[in-house]
């Protein structure tokens, strides 16, 4: 069910710690995302180890891996799912620079949205994107996400304020390929 044309989505394993650590350090990944304070490889390894909580309805965080050779290339999440209103929030990144712009992000988002609507019975999926993040906006629009509004000067990066655009995709609006 969590398999697309290019990717498979699966739970993170302790063995993904090194890749995740590398992705977190890539300025292209962090540029337009809300980042936590830096985490050491040791802390990350512990976090992905025995104590890692299971994925749940309201916190589903998955590793994106290539279908062809099972290489971990990024992360995707549906969080804060609210059963009364059938809403959740989507976050995504392709951490392996060599795999960006290869269709993997589009495929991963399509797979997770399909899962959200078909399996989790969501009614809508929301996300926030910085106006200057043109590749991400292009991908979201291509998949059917609609811009709903803008929070002014909501995001601070490199000493400057940026707006955040709110986008959402309702049940039945996902553009299949
Ligand atoms: C956004 C992101 C997840 C997309 O994943 P990806 O695998 O690189 O995307 P895809 O290869 O599926 O699609 C990229 C699309 O953007 C287009 N694109 C690339 N650069 C672009 C630009 N500067 N302006 C507009 N479109 C652009 C590509 O042509 C392609 O569209 P097409 O398939 O219609 O030709 C990935 O770039 C990423 O991880 N970025 C850094 C983290 C991030 O910004 N995450 C989102 C935060 S809201």
PDB file of N, CA and C in Angstrom, residues 112-170:
ATOM      1  N   UNK A 112       1.776   8.819   0.009  1.00  0.00           N
ATOM      2  CA  UNK A 112       1.344   9.086   1.384  1.00  0.00           C
ATOM      3  C   UNK A 112      -0.038   9.755   1.403  1.00  0.00           C
ATOM      4  N   UNK A 113      -0.319  10.618   0.435  1.00  0.00           N
ATOM      5  CA  UNK A 113      -1.651  11.236   0.387  1.00  0.00           C
ATOM      6  C   UNK A 113      -2.717  10.168   0.113  1.00  0.00           C
ATOM      7  N   UNK A 114      -2.400   9.269  -0.814  1.00  0.00           N
ATOM      8  CA  UNK A 114      -3.337   8.184  -1.117  1.00  0.00           C
ATOM      9  C   UNK A 114      -3.616   7.378   0.158  1.00  0.00           C
ATOM     10  N   UNK A 115      -2.577   7.074   0.908  1.00  0.00           N
ATOM     11  CA  UNK A 115      -2.718   6.326   2.167  1.00  0.00           C
ATOM     12  C   UNK A 115      -3.568   7.129   3.158  1.00  0.00           C
ATOM     13  N   UNK A 116      -3.292   8.429   3.229  1.00  0.00           N
ATOM     14  CA  UNK A 116      -4.049   9.294   4.144  1.00  0.00           C
ATOM     15  C   UNK A 116      -5.541   9.286   3.832  1.00  0.00           C
ATOM     16  N   UNK A 117      -5.872   9.372   2.564  1.00  0.00           N
ATOM     17  CA  UNK A 117      -7.298   9.415   2.196  1.00  0.00           C
ATOM     18  C   UNK A 117      -7.950   8.026   2.268  1.00  0.00           C
ATOM     19  N   UNK A 118      -7.254   7.022   1.715  1.00  0.00           N
ATOM     20  CA  UNK A 118      -7.883   5.696   1.606  1.00  0.00           C
ATOM     21  C   UNK A 118      -7.878   4.932   2.923  1.00  0.00           C
ATOM     22  N   UNK A 119      -6.771   5.013   3.656  1.00  0.00           N
ATOM     23  CA  UNK A 119      -6.614   4.179   4.840  1.00  0.00           C
ATOM     24  C   UNK A 119      -6.955   4.918   6.137  1.00  0.00           C
ATOM     25  N   UNK A 120      -6.486   6.168   6.225  1.00  0.00           N
ATOM     26  CA  UNK A 120      -6.694   6.923   7.469  1.00  0.00           C
ATOM     27  C   UNK A 120      -8.012   7.702   7.428  1.00  0.00           C
ATOM     28  N   UNK A 121      -8.655   7.665   6.292  1.00  0.00           N
ATOM     29  CA  UNK A 121      -9.952   8.328   6.102  1.00  0.00           C
ATOM     30  C   UNK A 121      -9.876   9.827   6.373  1.00  0.00           C
ATOM     31  N   UNK A 122      -8.767  10.417   5.939  1.00  0.00           N
ATOM     32  CA  UNK A 122      -8.640  11.878   6.063  1.00  0.00           C
ATOM     33  C   UNK A 122      -9.558  12.545   5.046  1.00  0.00           C
ATOM     34  N   UNK A 123      -9.935  13.753   5.353  1.00  0.00           N
ATOM     35  CA  UNK A 123     -10.715  14.553   4.402  1.00  0.00           C
ATOM     36  C   UNK A 123      -9.830  15.579   3.697  1.00  0.00           C
ATOM     37  N   UNK A 124      -8.747  15.980   4.385  1.00  0.00           N
ATOM     38  CA  UNK A 124      -7.851  16.970   3.790  1.00  0.00           C
ATOM     39  C   UNK A 124      -6.452  16.870   4.368  1.00  0.00           C
ATOM     40  N   UNK A 125      -5.490  17.286   3.553  1.00  0.00           N
ATOM     41  CA  UNK A 125      -4.091  17.299   3.984  1.00  0.00           C
ATOM     42  C   UNK A 125      -3.546  18.697   3.742  1.00  0.00           C
ATOM     43  N   UNK A 126      -2.948  19.285   4.776  1.00  0.00           N
ATOM     44  CA  UNK A 126      -2.455  20.667   4.689  1.00  0.00           C
ATOM     45  C   UNK A 126      -0.936  20.693   4.745  1.00  0.00           C
ATOM     46  N   UNK A 127      -0.369  21.776   4.244  1.00  0.00           N
ATOM     47  CA  UNK A 127       1.082  21.991   4.386  1.00  0.00           C
ATOM     48  C   UNK A 127       1.380  23.475   4.294  1.00  0.00           C
ATOM     49  N   UNK A 128       2.599  23.800   4.685  1.00  0.00           N
ATOM     50  CA  UNK A 128       3.069  25.188   4.653  1.00  0.00           C
ATOM     51  C   UNK A 128       4.335  25.226   3.810  1.00  0.00           C
ATOM     52  N   UNK A 129       4.450  26.226   2.950  1.00  0.00           N
ATOM     53  CA  UNK A 129       5.638  26.324   2.111  1.00  0.00           C
ATOM     54  C   UNK A 129       6.049  27.791   1.966  1.00  0.00           C
ATOM     55  N   UNK A 130       7.368  28.014   1.920  1.00  0.00           N
ATOM     56  CA  UNK A 130       7.887  29.367   1.740  1.00  0.00           C
ATOM     57  C   UNK A 130       7.723  29.761   0.266  1.00  0.00           C
ATOM     58  N   UNK A 131       7.282  30.982  -0.026  1.00  0.00           N
ATOM     59  CA  UNK A 131       7.062  31.382  -1.428  1.00  0.00           C
ATOM     60  C   UNK A 131       8.277  31.143  -2.329  1.00  0.00           C
ATOM     61  N   UNK A 132       9.501  31.321  -1.802  1.00  0.00           N
ATOM     62  CA  UNK A 132      10.698  31.144  -2.638  1.00  0.00           C
ATOM     63  C   UNK A 132      11.064  29.686  -2.899  1.00  0.00           C
ATOM     64  N   UNK A 133      10.376  28.752  -2.273  1.00  0.00           N
ATOM     65  CA  UNK A 133      10.683  27.338  -2.490  1.00  0.00           C
ATOM     66  C   UNK A 133       9.950  26.864  -3.761  1.00  0.00           C
ATOM     67  N   UNK A 134      10.458  27.286  -4.909  1.00  0.00           N
ATOM     68  CA  UNK A 134       9.752  27.055  -6.176  1.00  0.00           C
ATOM     69  C   UNK A 134       9.605  25.575  -6.549  1.00  0.00           C
ATOM     70  N   UNK A 135      10.664  24.741  -6.355  1.00  0.00           N
ATOM     71  CA  UNK A 135      10.466  23.334  -6.707  1.00  0.00           C
ATOM     72  C   UNK A 135       9.335  22.694  -5.887  1.00  0.00           C
ATOM     73  N   UNK A 136       9.313  22.977  -4.579  1.00  0.00           N
ATOM     74  CA  UNK A 136       8.288  22.377  -3.725  1.00  0.00           C
ATOM     75  C   UNK A 136       6.893  22.858  -4.135  1.00  0.00           C
ATOM     76  N   UNK A 137       6.752  24.151  -4.384  1.00  0.00           N
ATOM     77  CA  UNK A 137       5.429  24.667  -4.780  1.00  0.00           C
ATOM     78  C   UNK A 137       4.960  24.028  -6.081  1.00  0.00           C
ATOM     79  N   UNK A 138       5.918  23.862  -7.006  1.00  0.00           N
ATOM     80  CA  UNK A 138       5.581  23.241  -8.290  1.00  0.00           C
ATOM     81  C   UNK A 138       5.045  21.815  -8.064  1.00  0.00           C
ATOM     82  N   UNK A 139       5.759  21.060  -7.225  1.00  0.00           N
ATOM     83  CA  UNK A 139       5.359  19.672  -6.973  1.00  0.00           C
ATOM     84  C   UNK A 139       3.969  19.625  -6.322  1.00  0.00           C
ATOM     85  N   UNK A 140       3.752  20.464  -5.316  1.00  0.00           N
ATOM     86  CA  UNK A 140       2.468  20.444  -4.610  1.00  0.00           C
ATOM     87  C   UNK A 140       1.312  20.795  -5.572  1.00  0.00           C
ATOM     88  N   UNK A 141       1.532  21.817  -6.399  1.00  0.00           N
ATOM     89  CA  UNK A 141       0.473  22.222  -7.344  1.00  0.00           C
ATOM     90  C   UNK A 141       0.193  21.108  -8.346  1.00  0.00           C
ATOM     91  N   UNK A 142       1.280  20.472  -8.802  1.00  0.00           N
ATOM     92  CA  UNK A 142       1.134  19.384  -9.776  1.00  0.00           C
ATOM     93  C   UNK A 142       0.289  18.247  -9.206  1.00  0.00           C
ATOM     94  N   UNK A 143       0.395  18.032  -7.894  1.00  0.00           N
ATOM     95  CA  UNK A 143      -0.353  16.950  -7.258  1.00  0.00           C
ATOM     96  C   UNK A 143      -1.781  17.348  -6.885  1.00  0.00           C
ATOM     97  N   UNK A 144      -2.121  18.613  -7.074  1.00  0.00           N
ATOM     98  CA  UNK A 144      -3.491  19.061  -6.807  1.00  0.00           C
ATOM     99  C   UNK A 144      -3.651  19.949  -5.595  1.00  0.00           C
ATOM    100  N   UNK A 145      -2.564  20.203  -4.847  1.00  0.00           N
ATOM    101  CA  UNK A 145      -2.679  21.094  -3.678  1.00  0.00           C
ATOM    102  C   UNK A 145      -3.054  22.501  -4.149  1.00  0.00           C
ATOM    103  N   UNK A 146      -3.896  23.160  -3.381  1.00  0.00           N
ATOM    104  CA  UNK A 146      -4.404  24.492  -3.717  1.00  0.00           C
ATOM    105  C   UNK A 146      -3.922  25.485  -2.661  1.00  0.00           C
ATOM    106  N   UNK A 147      -3.466  26.646  -3.102  1.00  0.00           N
ATOM    107  CA  UNK A 147      -3.045  27.686  -2.153  1.00  0.00           C
ATOM    108  C   UNK A 147      -4.272  28.300  -1.493  1.00  0.00           C
ATOM    109  N   UNK A 148      -4.239  28.374  -0.169  1.00  0.00           N
ATOM    110  CA  UNK A 148      -5.428  28.866   0.547  1.00  0.00           C
ATOM    111  C   UNK A 148      -5.221  30.208   1.198  1.00  0.00           C
ATOM    112  N   UNK A 149      -3.961  30.560   1.390  1.00  0.00           N
ATOM    113  CA  UNK A 149      -3.710  31.837   2.060  1.00  0.00           C
ATOM    114  C   UNK A 149      -2.262  31.935   2.442  1.00  0.00           C
ATOM    115  N   UNK A 150      -1.970  32.991   3.157  1.00  0.00           N
ATOM    116  CA  UNK A 150      -0.582  33.295   3.445  1.00  0.00           C
ATOM    117  C   UNK A 150      -0.474  33.842   4.865  1.00  0.00           C
ATOM    118  N   UNK A 151       0.450  33.297   5.624  1.00  0.00           N
ATOM    119  CA  UNK A 151       0.735  33.876   6.933  1.00  0.00           C
ATOM    120  C   UNK A 151       1.941  34.784   6.738  1.00  0.00           C
ATOM    121  N   UNK A 152       1.774  36.056   7.077  1.00  0.00           N
ATOM    122  CA  UNK A 152       2.831  37.028   6.794  1.00  0.00           C
ATOM    123  C   UNK A 152       3.972  36.929   7.801  1.00  0.00           C
ATOM    124  N   UNK A 153       5.195  36.978   7.247  1.00  0.00           N
ATOM    125  CA  UNK A 153       6.420  36.994   8.057  1.00  0.00           C
ATOM    126  C   UNK A 153       6.344  35.973   9.189  1.00  0.00           C
ATOM    127  N   UNK A 154       6.075  34.749   8.788  1.00  0.00           N
ATOM    128  CA  UNK A 154       5.824  33.676   9.747  1.00  0.00           C
ATOM    129  C   UNK A 154       7.048  32.790   9.958  1.00  0.00           C
ATOM    130  N   UNK A 155       8.082  32.985   9.098  1.00  0.00           N
ATOM    131  CA  UNK A 155       9.218  32.072   9.082  1.00  0.00           C
ATOM    132  C   UNK A 155      10.507  32.869   8.984  1.00  0.00           C
ATOM    133  N   UNK A 156      11.449  32.619   9.874  1.00  0.00           N
ATOM    134  CA  UNK A 156      12.695  33.392   9.866  1.00  0.00           C
ATOM    135  C   UNK A 156      13.847  32.504   9.420  1.00  0.00           C
ATOM    136  N   UNK A 157      14.583  32.977   8.425  1.00  0.00           N
ATOM    137  CA  UNK A 157      15.739  32.226   7.944  1.00  0.00           C
ATOM    138  C   UNK A 157      16.830  33.182   7.499  1.00  0.00           C
ATOM    139  N   UNK A 158      18.050  32.933   7.943  1.00  0.00           N
ATOM    140  CA  UNK A 158      19.211  33.741   7.568  1.00  0.00           C
ATOM    141  C   UNK A 158      18.970  35.233   7.814  1.00  0.00           C
ATOM    142  N   UNK A 159      18.380  35.546   8.937  1.00  0.00           N
ATOM    143  CA  UNK A 159      18.196  36.942   9.316  1.00  0.00           C
ATOM    144  C   UNK A 159      17.069  37.661   8.603  1.00  0.00           C
ATOM    145  N   UNK A 160      16.238  36.916   7.856  1.00  0.00           N
ATOM    146  CA  UNK A 160      15.127  37.578   7.144  1.00  0.00           C
ATOM    147  C   UNK A 160      13.811  36.872   7.450  1.00  0.00           C
ATOM    148  N   UNK A 161      12.759  37.657   7.387  1.00  0.00           N
ATOM    149  CA  UNK A 161      11.425  37.094   7.549  1.00  0.00           C
ATOM    150  C   UNK A 161      10.886  36.654   6.190  1.00  0.00           C
ATOM    151  N   UNK A 162      10.148  35.527   6.201  1.00  0.00           N
ATOM    152  CA  UNK A 162       9.493  35.039   4.978  1.00  0.00           C
ATOM    153  C   UNK A 162       8.038  34.724   5.314  1.00  0.00           C
ATOM    154  N   UNK A 163       7.170  34.933   4.337  1.00  0.00           N
ATOM    155  CA  UNK A 163       5.785  34.508   4.515  1.00  0.00           C
ATOM    156  C   UNK A 163       5.718  32.982   4.430  1.00  0.00           C
ATOM    157  N   UNK A 164       4.606  32.426   4.870  1.00  0.00           N
ATOM    158  CA  UNK A 164       4.334  31.002   4.646  1.00  0.00           C
ATOM    159  C   UNK A 164       3.016  30.887   3.899  1.00  0.00           C
ATOM    160  N   UNK A 165       3.030  30.119   2.825  1.00  0.00           N
ATOM    161  CA  UNK A 165       1.797  29.868   2.067  1.00  0.00           C
ATOM    162  C   UNK A 165       1.169  28.588   2.618  1.00  0.00           C
ATOM    163  N   UNK A 166      -0.118  28.644   2.891  1.00  0.00           N
ATOM    164  CA  UNK A 166      -0.858  27.465   3.347  1.00  0.00           C
ATOM    165  C   UNK A 166      -1.478  26.814   2.124  1.00  0.00           C
ATOM    166  N   UNK A 167      -1.249  25.518   1.975  1.00  0.00           N
ATOM    167  CA  UNK A 167      -1.857  24.791   0.845  1.00  0.00           C
ATOM    168  C   UNK A 167      -2.610  23.588   1.395  1.00  0.00           C
ATOM    169  N   UNK A 168      -3.627  23.159   0.662  1.00  0.00           N
ATOM    170  CA  UNK A 168      -4.281  21.919   1.083  1.00  0.00           C
ATOM    171  C   UNK A 168      -4.806  21.140  -0.107  1.00  0.00           C
ATOM    172  N   UNK A 169      -4.990  19.874   0.168  1.00  0.00           N
ATOM    173  CA  UNK A 169      -5.501  18.924  -0.826  1.00  0.00           C
ATOM    174  C   UNK A 169      -6.673  18.217  -0.175  1.00  0.00           C
ATOM    175  N   UNK A 170      -7.843  18.278  -0.792  1.00  0.00           N
ATOM    176  CA  UNK A 170      -9.001  17.603  -0.209  1.00  0.00           C
ATOM    177  C   UNK A 170      -9.173  16.229  -0.861  1.00  0.00           C
TER     178      UNK A 170
END
